[in-house]
Amino acid sequence: MYNVAQLIGGVWGAGGQGGELVVHDPADGSPVSTVPVATADEVGKAVEAARGAATEWAATDAAERAAALRRAADAVEAAAEELAEAVTAEMGKPVADARGGVEAGIATLRQYAELAPVRGGRTLLGGGDAIDFMTPQPRGVVAAITPWNDPVAVSCGLLGAALVTGNVVLYKPSERTPATGWLLARALDSALPAGVLSLLTGGGEVGAALAGSEVDVVAHVGSTATGRTIAAATARTGAKALLENGGSDPLVVDADVDPVWAAEQAALGAFANAGQICVAVERIYVHRDVAEDFVAALVGRAEALRTGPGRDPETQLGPLVDRHHRDHVHGQVTAAVAEGARVRTGGTIPDGPGTFYPATVVTDCRHEMTLAREETFGPVAPVVVVDSFSEALKCAADSPYGLAATVLTGSMSHAQRAWRELPVGTVKINAVFGGAPGGAAHPRRASGQGHGYGPELLDEFTATKAVHIEAPGGGHW
């Protein structure tokens, strides 16, 4: 059992008078973590304490802040195995994948430690006797509200970028992975000045109190519904909202690709982390010429996946995070079948403990079905057959979301059309995952605003100030 403690104003064990949460292992239902719940009054005190630490941290030299972040990355690396085990215990991710998420988080911290000191302002060409320049400054107090599906990698991105640019951070991890957040906060705090990082735990009420408090930035990764609530709260307080929310990412399979290879890509995109990835493949548009062979290969890939507890090193498909989420996933599959879709494999809730759900392939889908329109966030691959690449692009673009999209094609002209026409932040050609470090782009529409894990995130956590200096009395310096 993990016994989580809060960190407020540099004091571990502070607060938690709002009660206690217990997190259960989704593989077998056993209790994993006990978690204190912050009250609204404690949130207010944490904000006040953060304000007290903000000025000194903002005035710290950029190189010194970067050095602190490098030490923090080393501390996270030292706790890497413990962090991976906590991720697996709390949300079920296979342990090898959990280790990969921790490694990605460490790399992100180190990336920001290198980039931050060399990202400065710029001079302007003004009057000959004047000095004009633009300079970035920390925004102040950042509330970071992070998700459960990749808790270390996402948290390191937000916390690292906010801290190294001179902000102090109030960190609220998901109530589904609070021990992971606690372990991460302990590692980071060991390398930072007291009070620069605080940890608040609890459910949605704690996040709501943070979003409505007098902070300068609310950075959130999670559902679109929660993101919209946060946007409404920050509209009242004047805080900046950074949101990376839900998606329904399409995969387009062109007529000229190997259907077996395409199925391998589709299976990776749809079933990795049991589909619980922001940029998972949520809907597939496959050209009729290759559809039959593609579906057969995809079904084979789905049925070959080894399902089991995440702590088993042989597991490829772990459980969903909890029973409520499994009901949501299964409900979308059931609704699609009622509308005429066909389950080719999976699609049933297995007997036994835990919240497992099989890799599921659904064919005879139509673009307007909820399964193809809304985010499922589970190991489900809905397949829509199309008659042309143009039809596939049209369907892929027709979505309220705008996170990412993947196109598998052997045609350079089709690849060029895809990246130009698809209204999403990231377009991937011939690979469902991957890309250069720092290449994550800002989401669009219902998927969020102003958020990515590249160098631009450093700019999001700063405010630009224009400065004009003249000699007194119109004279010369």
XYZ file of C-alpha atoms in Angstrom:
477
model
C 0.000 0.000 0.000
C 1.109 3.522 -0.836
C 0.245 6.076 1.862
C 0.183 9.356 -0.024
C 0.959 12.683 1.653
C 0.408 16.228 0.427
C 3.075 18.921 0.063
C 1.975 22.483 0.778
C 4.339 25.417 1.165
C 7.363 23.157 1.533
C 5.753 21.007 4.267
C 5.090 17.312 3.621
C 2.025 15.846 5.306
C 0.139 19.140 5.342
C -3.628 19.234 4.905
C -5.881 16.431 3.791
C -8.836 17.294 5.999
C -11.319 16.601 3.214
C -11.327 12.850 3.824
C -9.545 9.921 2.238
C -9.620 8.116 -1.099
C -8.606 4.510 -1.717
C -7.301 3.497 -5.160
C -7.725 -0.120 -6.263
C -5.625 -2.204 -8.650
C -7.682 -2.575 -11.854
C -6.225 -6.054 -12.430
C -7.658 -7.645 -9.268
C -9.476 -4.984 -7.250
C -7.030 -5.011 -4.343
C -6.385 -1.683 -2.550
C -3.228 0.069 -3.699
C -3.147 3.628 -2.349
C -4.682 5.660 0.455
C -4.910 9.320 -0.428
C -5.763 12.469 1.559
C -8.324 14.822 0.053
C -7.584 18.541 0.128
C -10.278 20.968 1.221
C -11.053 24.208 -0.583
C -9.464 26.069 2.336
C -6.271 24.031 1.915
C -6.219 24.839 -1.791
C -6.453 28.516 -0.887
C -3.584 28.213 1.584
C -1.479 26.398 -1.013
C -2.081 29.200 -3.513
C -1.118 31.782 -0.898
C 2.070 29.875 -0.050
C 2.925 29.594 -3.736
C 2.570 33.353 -4.117
C 5.072 33.759 -1.317
C 7.636 31.605 -3.134
C 7.014 32.952 -6.632
C 9.076 36.135 -6.554
C 12.334 34.539 -5.452
C 12.076 31.627 -7.888
C 11.248 33.982 -10.774
C 14.339 36.048 -9.944
C 16.599 32.974 -9.892
C 19.029 32.882 -12.813
C 17.815 30.810 -15.741
C 20.959 28.684 -15.640
C 20.404 27.942 -11.952
C 16.794 26.914 -12.567
C 17.963 24.659 -15.402
C 20.572 23.081 -13.132
C 17.858 22.371 -10.558
C 15.741 20.702 -13.234
C 18.686 18.536 -14.269
C 19.077 17.432 -10.655
C 15.332 16.755 -10.549
C 15.629 14.580 -13.649
C 18.404 12.615 -11.942
C 16.176 12.134 -8.885
C 13.309 10.885 -11.039
C 15.688 8.504 -12.780
C 16.769 7.126 -9.409
C 13.099 6.453 -8.581
C 12.222 5.153 -12.060
C 11.456 1.549 -11.159
C 9.343 2.550 -8.167
C 7.423 4.992 -10.355
C 6.809 2.350 -13.056
C 5.540 -0.129 -10.471
C 3.150 2.479 -9.081
C 1.776 3.270 -12.541
C 1.117 -0.423 -13.162
C -0.498 -0.923 -9.765
C -2.769 2.105 -9.984
C -3.931 2.110 -13.633
C -2.890 -1.268 -15.031
C -0.386 -0.254 -17.713
C 1.947 -3.161 -18.625
C 5.151 -2.631 -16.680
C 7.356 -2.384 -19.770
C 5.122 0.407 -21.105
C 5.117 2.051 -17.682
C 8.910 2.094 -17.719
C 8.796 3.686 -21.159
C 6.536 6.448 -19.856
C 8.920 7.183 -17.006
C 11.876 7.272 -19.393
C 9.986 9.690 -21.644
C 9.296 11.947 -18.675
C 12.960 12.002 -17.654
C 13.982 12.843 -21.224
C 11.465 15.699 -21.298
C 12.832 17.181 -18.065
C 16.335 17.095 -19.501
C 15.176 18.567 -22.803
C 13.635 21.563 -21.043
C 16.689 22.000 -18.823
C 18.811 22.412 -21.959
C 16.376 24.548 -23.966
C 15.174 27.010 -21.350
C 18.364 29.010 -20.715
C 18.876 29.730 -24.425
C 15.302 30.856 -25.164
C 15.364 34.592 -24.625
C 13.701 37.711 -25.934
C 14.592 39.885 -28.912
C 15.677 43.438 -29.582
C 13.640 45.833 -31.715
C 14.743 48.549 -34.118
C 13.455 51.728 -32.538
C 14.831 55.244 -32.232
C 18.592 55.687 -32.411
C 18.755 57.072 -28.863
C 16.420 54.467 -27.369
C 16.566 50.824 -26.391
C 13.629 48.578 -27.269
C 13.359 44.890 -26.515
C 10.906 42.081 -25.831
C 11.578 39.802 -22.870
C 9.781 36.721 -21.494
C 8.871 36.596 -17.808
C 7.317 33.847 -15.683
C 3.564 34.022 -15.393
C 3.653 33.262 -11.659
C 1.600 30.453 -10.125
C 0.691 27.466 -12.289
C -1.939 24.857 -11.411
C -1.078 21.613 -13.224
C -3.919 19.069 -13.368
C -2.693 15.849 -14.937
C -4.256 12.588 -16.216
C -3.960 8.933 -15.258
C -3.233 7.317 -18.616
C 0.452 8.337 -18.861
C 0.945 10.079 -15.542
C 4.730 10.436 -15.377
C 5.439 11.524 -18.954
C 2.620 14.090 -19.021
C 3.377 15.453 -15.551
C 7.076 15.831 -16.338
C 6.183 17.803 -19.452
C 3.943 20.291 -17.667
C 5.914 20.546 -14.438
C 9.302 20.722 -16.138
C 8.301 23.480 -18.553
C 6.531 25.512 -15.875
C 9.311 25.245 -13.287
C 12.288 25.903 -15.547
C 10.683 29.093 -16.874
C 10.455 30.443 -13.317
C 6.913 29.590 -12.271
C 5.924 27.901 -9.036
C 3.580 24.932 -9.424
C 0.569 23.502 -7.628
C 0.448 19.913 -8.854
C -2.786 17.937 -8.746
C -2.383 14.393 -10.153
C -5.378 12.330 -11.187
C -7.265 10.700 -8.341
C -6.722 7.413 -10.216
C -2.908 7.664 -10.016
C -2.185 9.737 -6.896
C 0.655 7.569 -5.549
C 2.447 7.956 -8.872
C 2.082 11.729 -8.547
C 3.279 11.608 -4.945
C 6.392 9.616 -5.827
C 7.139 12.000 -8.690
C 6.630 15.068 -6.495
C 8.963 13.619 -3.856
C 11.703 13.153 -6.435
C 11.267 16.623 -7.930
C 10.992 18.345 -4.557
C 14.311 16.855 -3.436
C 16.078 18.956 -6.081
C 14.053 22.175 -5.830
C 13.894 25.035 -3.325
C 11.211 24.568 -0.676
C 7.830 25.937 -1.705
C 8.455 25.947 -5.458
C 6.381 22.764 -5.899
C 3.254 21.792 -3.977
C 1.202 18.591 -4.232
C -2.560 18.564 -3.712
C -4.534 15.321 -3.940
C -8.166 14.346 -4.228
C -10.908 14.124 -6.801
C -12.600 16.502 -9.177
C -13.594 18.873 -6.405
C -9.929 19.611 -5.704
C -9.251 20.257 -9.380
C -12.280 22.544 -9.561
C -11.086 24.502 -6.514
C -7.663 24.923 -8.108
C -9.086 25.978 -11.481
C -11.248 28.608 -9.805
C -8.517 29.979 -7.566
C -6.326 33.038 -8.060
C -3.604 31.354 -10.080
C -2.020 32.626 -13.286
C -2.163 29.490 -15.439
C -4.250 26.320 -15.313
C -2.625 23.579 -17.380
C -4.832 20.526 -17.862
C -4.540 17.244 -19.714
C -7.685 15.132 -19.635
C -11.231 14.966 -20.897
C -12.856 17.591 -23.082
C -15.721 18.001 -20.596
C -13.319 18.830 -17.777
C -11.316 21.091 -20.077
C -14.412 23.117 -20.901
C -15.226 23.474 -17.212
C -11.698 24.720 -16.574
C -11.941 27.162 -19.493
C -15.126 28.586 -17.998
C -13.476 28.944 -14.582
C -10.402 30.709 -15.976
C -12.616 33.058 -17.970
C -13.919 34.295 -14.622
C -10.535 34.602 -12.902
C -8.442 35.800 -15.847
C -5.977 32.904 -15.624
C -4.558 31.456 -18.814
C -5.916 28.019 -19.735
C -3.600 25.479 -21.377
C -5.682 22.482 -22.414
C -4.894 19.174 -24.076
C -8.184 17.327 -24.058
C -9.933 14.451 -25.778
C -9.579 13.289 -29.338
C -11.007 10.924 -31.887
C -7.932 10.426 -34.017
C -8.454 8.918 -37.472
C -6.313 6.442 -39.385
C -6.580 6.514 -43.186
C -5.507 3.368 -45.096
C -4.908 4.110 -48.774
C -5.460 1.618 -51.597
C -1.774 1.211 -52.440
C -0.374 -0.012 -49.101
C 0.320 -3.522 -47.863
C -2.816 -4.383 -45.852
C -0.928 -6.621 -43.413
C 1.558 -3.850 -42.594
C -1.316 -1.384 -42.315
C -3.077 -3.717 -39.872
C 0.058 -3.857 -37.725
C 0.080 -0.064 -37.557
C -3.644 0.030 -36.794
C -3.297 -2.552 -34.009
C -0.447 -0.606 -32.430
C -2.419 2.623 -32.568
C -5.704 1.178 -31.313
C -4.563 -1.330 -28.691
C -1.404 0.086 -27.073
C -2.063 0.873 -23.401
C -5.487 -0.721 -23.956
C -6.361 2.242 -26.175
C -5.959 4.643 -23.266
C -3.728 7.118 -25.112
C -4.677 10.655 -26.119
C -3.452 10.034 -29.679
C -4.729 6.456 -29.972
C -6.325 5.374 -33.247
C -10.044 5.814 -32.582
C -11.504 5.332 -36.086
C -10.189 3.723 -39.273
C -11.071 4.615 -42.874
C -9.811 1.876 -45.176
C -10.047 1.813 -48.970
C -12.369 -0.857 -50.277
C -9.627 -2.382 -52.454
C -7.653 -3.529 -49.398
C -10.389 -3.656 -46.766
C -10.957 -7.422 -46.651
C -7.286 -8.322 -46.228
C -6.749 -5.441 -43.812
C -9.597 -6.509 -41.537
C -8.488 -10.146 -41.538
C -4.981 -9.137 -40.524
C -6.257 -6.705 -37.879
C -8.459 -9.384 -36.328
C -5.446 -11.688 -36.217
C -3.351 -9.058 -34.479
C -6.097 -8.393 -31.938
C -6.552 -12.066 -31.106
C -2.792 -12.595 -30.729
C -2.419 -10.020 -27.963
C -1.705 -11.480 -24.551
C -4.074 -10.055 -21.932
C -3.219 -10.047 -18.245
C -2.125 -8.018 -15.225
C 0.301 -5.247 -16.083
C 2.889 -6.541 -13.636
C 3.255 -9.724 -15.737
C 6.154 -8.985 -18.133
C 4.433 -11.035 -20.853
C 1.277 -8.888 -20.795
C 0.583 -6.854 -23.923
C -2.963 -5.723 -23.051
C -3.617 -4.738 -19.449
C -6.934 -3.845 -17.818
C -8.851 -0.640 -18.303
C -8.403 1.841 -15.505
C -11.690 1.094 -13.688
C -15.144 -0.449 -14.030
C -16.853 2.834 -14.870
C -14.531 3.374 -17.811
C -14.986 -0.210 -19.015
C -18.760 0.317 -18.977
C -18.284 3.393 -21.144
C -16.153 1.500 -23.678
C -18.481 -1.483 -23.833
C -21.505 0.793 -24.092
C -20.149 2.382 -27.267
C -19.484 -1.043 -28.815
C -22.958 -2.276 -27.880
C -24.588 0.845 -29.329
C -22.701 0.406 -32.613
C -23.882 -3.196 -32.900
C -27.456 -2.053 -32.306
C -27.008 0.355 -35.230
C -25.832 -2.390 -37.593
C -22.118 -2.754 -36.920
C -20.503 -6.186 -36.602
C -18.026 -7.293 -33.946
C -15.340 -9.390 -35.611
C -13.441 -10.168 -32.412
C -13.717 -9.099 -28.785
C -16.606 -6.933 -27.707
C -17.519 -8.882 -24.553
C -16.826 -8.300 -20.872
C -14.787 -11.250 -19.606
C -15.595 -13.170 -16.434
C -13.337 -12.881 -13.418
C -11.789 -10.102 -11.370
C -10.407 -6.855 -12.686
C -11.565 -4.502 -15.411
C -10.182 -6.261 -18.473
C -11.624 -5.703 -21.950
C -10.436 -7.568 -25.047
C -8.942 -6.025 -28.154
C -12.027 -5.440 -30.293
C -12.467 -5.002 -34.040
C -15.814 -3.644 -35.252
C -16.679 -3.608 -38.967
C -19.632 -2.380 -41.013
C -19.312 0.922 -39.165
C -20.638 4.173 -40.549
C -18.964 7.509 -40.103
C -21.916 8.969 -38.210
C -21.947 6.289 -35.485
C -20.993 7.407 -31.970
C -18.234 4.789 -31.960
C -16.603 6.615 -34.880
C -17.471 10.151 -33.782
C -16.707 10.285 -30.079
C -13.671 9.339 -28.042
C -13.788 5.721 -26.831
C -10.413 5.549 -25.050
C -10.362 1.786 -25.087
C -8.962 -1.126 -27.143
C -11.535 -0.795 -29.911
C -10.871 -0.440 -33.650
C -13.961 0.702 -35.603
C -13.511 0.191 -39.356
C -15.292 2.281 -41.995
C -14.834 1.205 -45.638
C -14.467 4.051 -48.171
C -14.310 4.166 -51.967
C -11.613 6.800 -52.420
C -8.806 8.642 -50.697
C -10.799 11.862 -50.985
C -13.713 10.280 -49.142
C -11.358 9.066 -46.419
C -9.846 12.541 -45.954
C -13.288 14.134 -45.857
C -14.447 11.746 -43.130
C -11.197 12.068 -41.194
C -11.523 15.853 -41.185
C -15.189 15.777 -40.173
C -14.794 15.762 -36.391
C -15.231 18.169 -33.486
C -11.746 17.151 -32.321
C -8.354 18.186 -33.656
C -5.565 16.351 -31.892
C -3.779 14.093 -34.414
C -4.291 11.917 -37.505
C -2.367 9.186 -39.295
C -2.312 8.416 -43.025
C -0.829 5.236 -44.508
C -0.109 5.774 -48.186
C 2.491 5.121 -50.851
C 1.550 8.274 -52.715
C 3.547 11.431 -52.078
C 0.747 13.559 -53.510
C -1.731 11.951 -51.087
C 0.692 12.523 -48.217
C 0.982 16.192 -49.176
C -2.788 16.560 -49.371
C -3.205 14.908 -45.998
C -0.926 17.167 -43.986
C -2.320 20.281 -45.659
C -6.002 19.423 -45.389
C -6.434 17.602 -42.080
C -7.425 20.168 -39.401
C -5.420 18.665 -36.538
C -2.311 19.611 -34.598
C -0.216 16.608 -35.663
C -0.277 14.610 -38.917
C 1.726 11.377 -39.117
C 2.451 9.723 -42.441
C 3.094 5.953 -42.447
C 3.620 5.653 -38.669
C 0.972 5.851 -35.945
C 3.512 6.913 -33.307
C 6.918 8.552 -33.390
C 8.392 11.853 -34.462
C 11.324 14.068 -33.640
C 11.828 15.161 -30.003
C 9.958 18.353 -29.294
C 7.673 17.933 -32.282
C 4.335 17.716 -30.481
C 1.954 20.391 -31.776
C -0.899 22.326 -30.287
C -4.324 20.661 -30.393
C -7.296 22.319 -32.020
C -11.027 22.726 -31.456
C -12.503 20.378 -28.806
C -9.084 18.810 -28.281
C -7.738 21.903 -26.550
C -5.691 25.028 -27.014
C -2.142 26.250 -26.633
C -0.530 23.039 -25.484
C 2.210 20.776 -26.786
C 5.300 19.119 -25.380
C 7.803 20.764 -27.702
C 9.895 23.874 -27.055
C 6.815 26.038 -27.610
C 5.449 24.922 -24.235
C 8.186 26.987 -22.614
C 6.710 30.054 -24.297
C 3.212 29.152 -23.080
C 4.355 29.442 -19.468
C 5.840 32.905 -19.953
C 4.375 36.320 -20.673
C 6.165 38.665 -23.061
C 6.902 42.202 -21.901
C 7.827 45.056 -24.268
C 10.375 47.521 -22.867
C 11.204 50.991 -24.235
C 14.032 52.998 -22.656
C 15.039 56.597 -23.482
C 17.523 58.948 -21.873
C 15.881 61.479 -19.516
C 14.946 64.859 -20.926
C 15.438 63.801 -24.521
C 19.204 63.790 -24.064
C 21.813 61.093 -24.613
C 23.031 58.335 -22.362
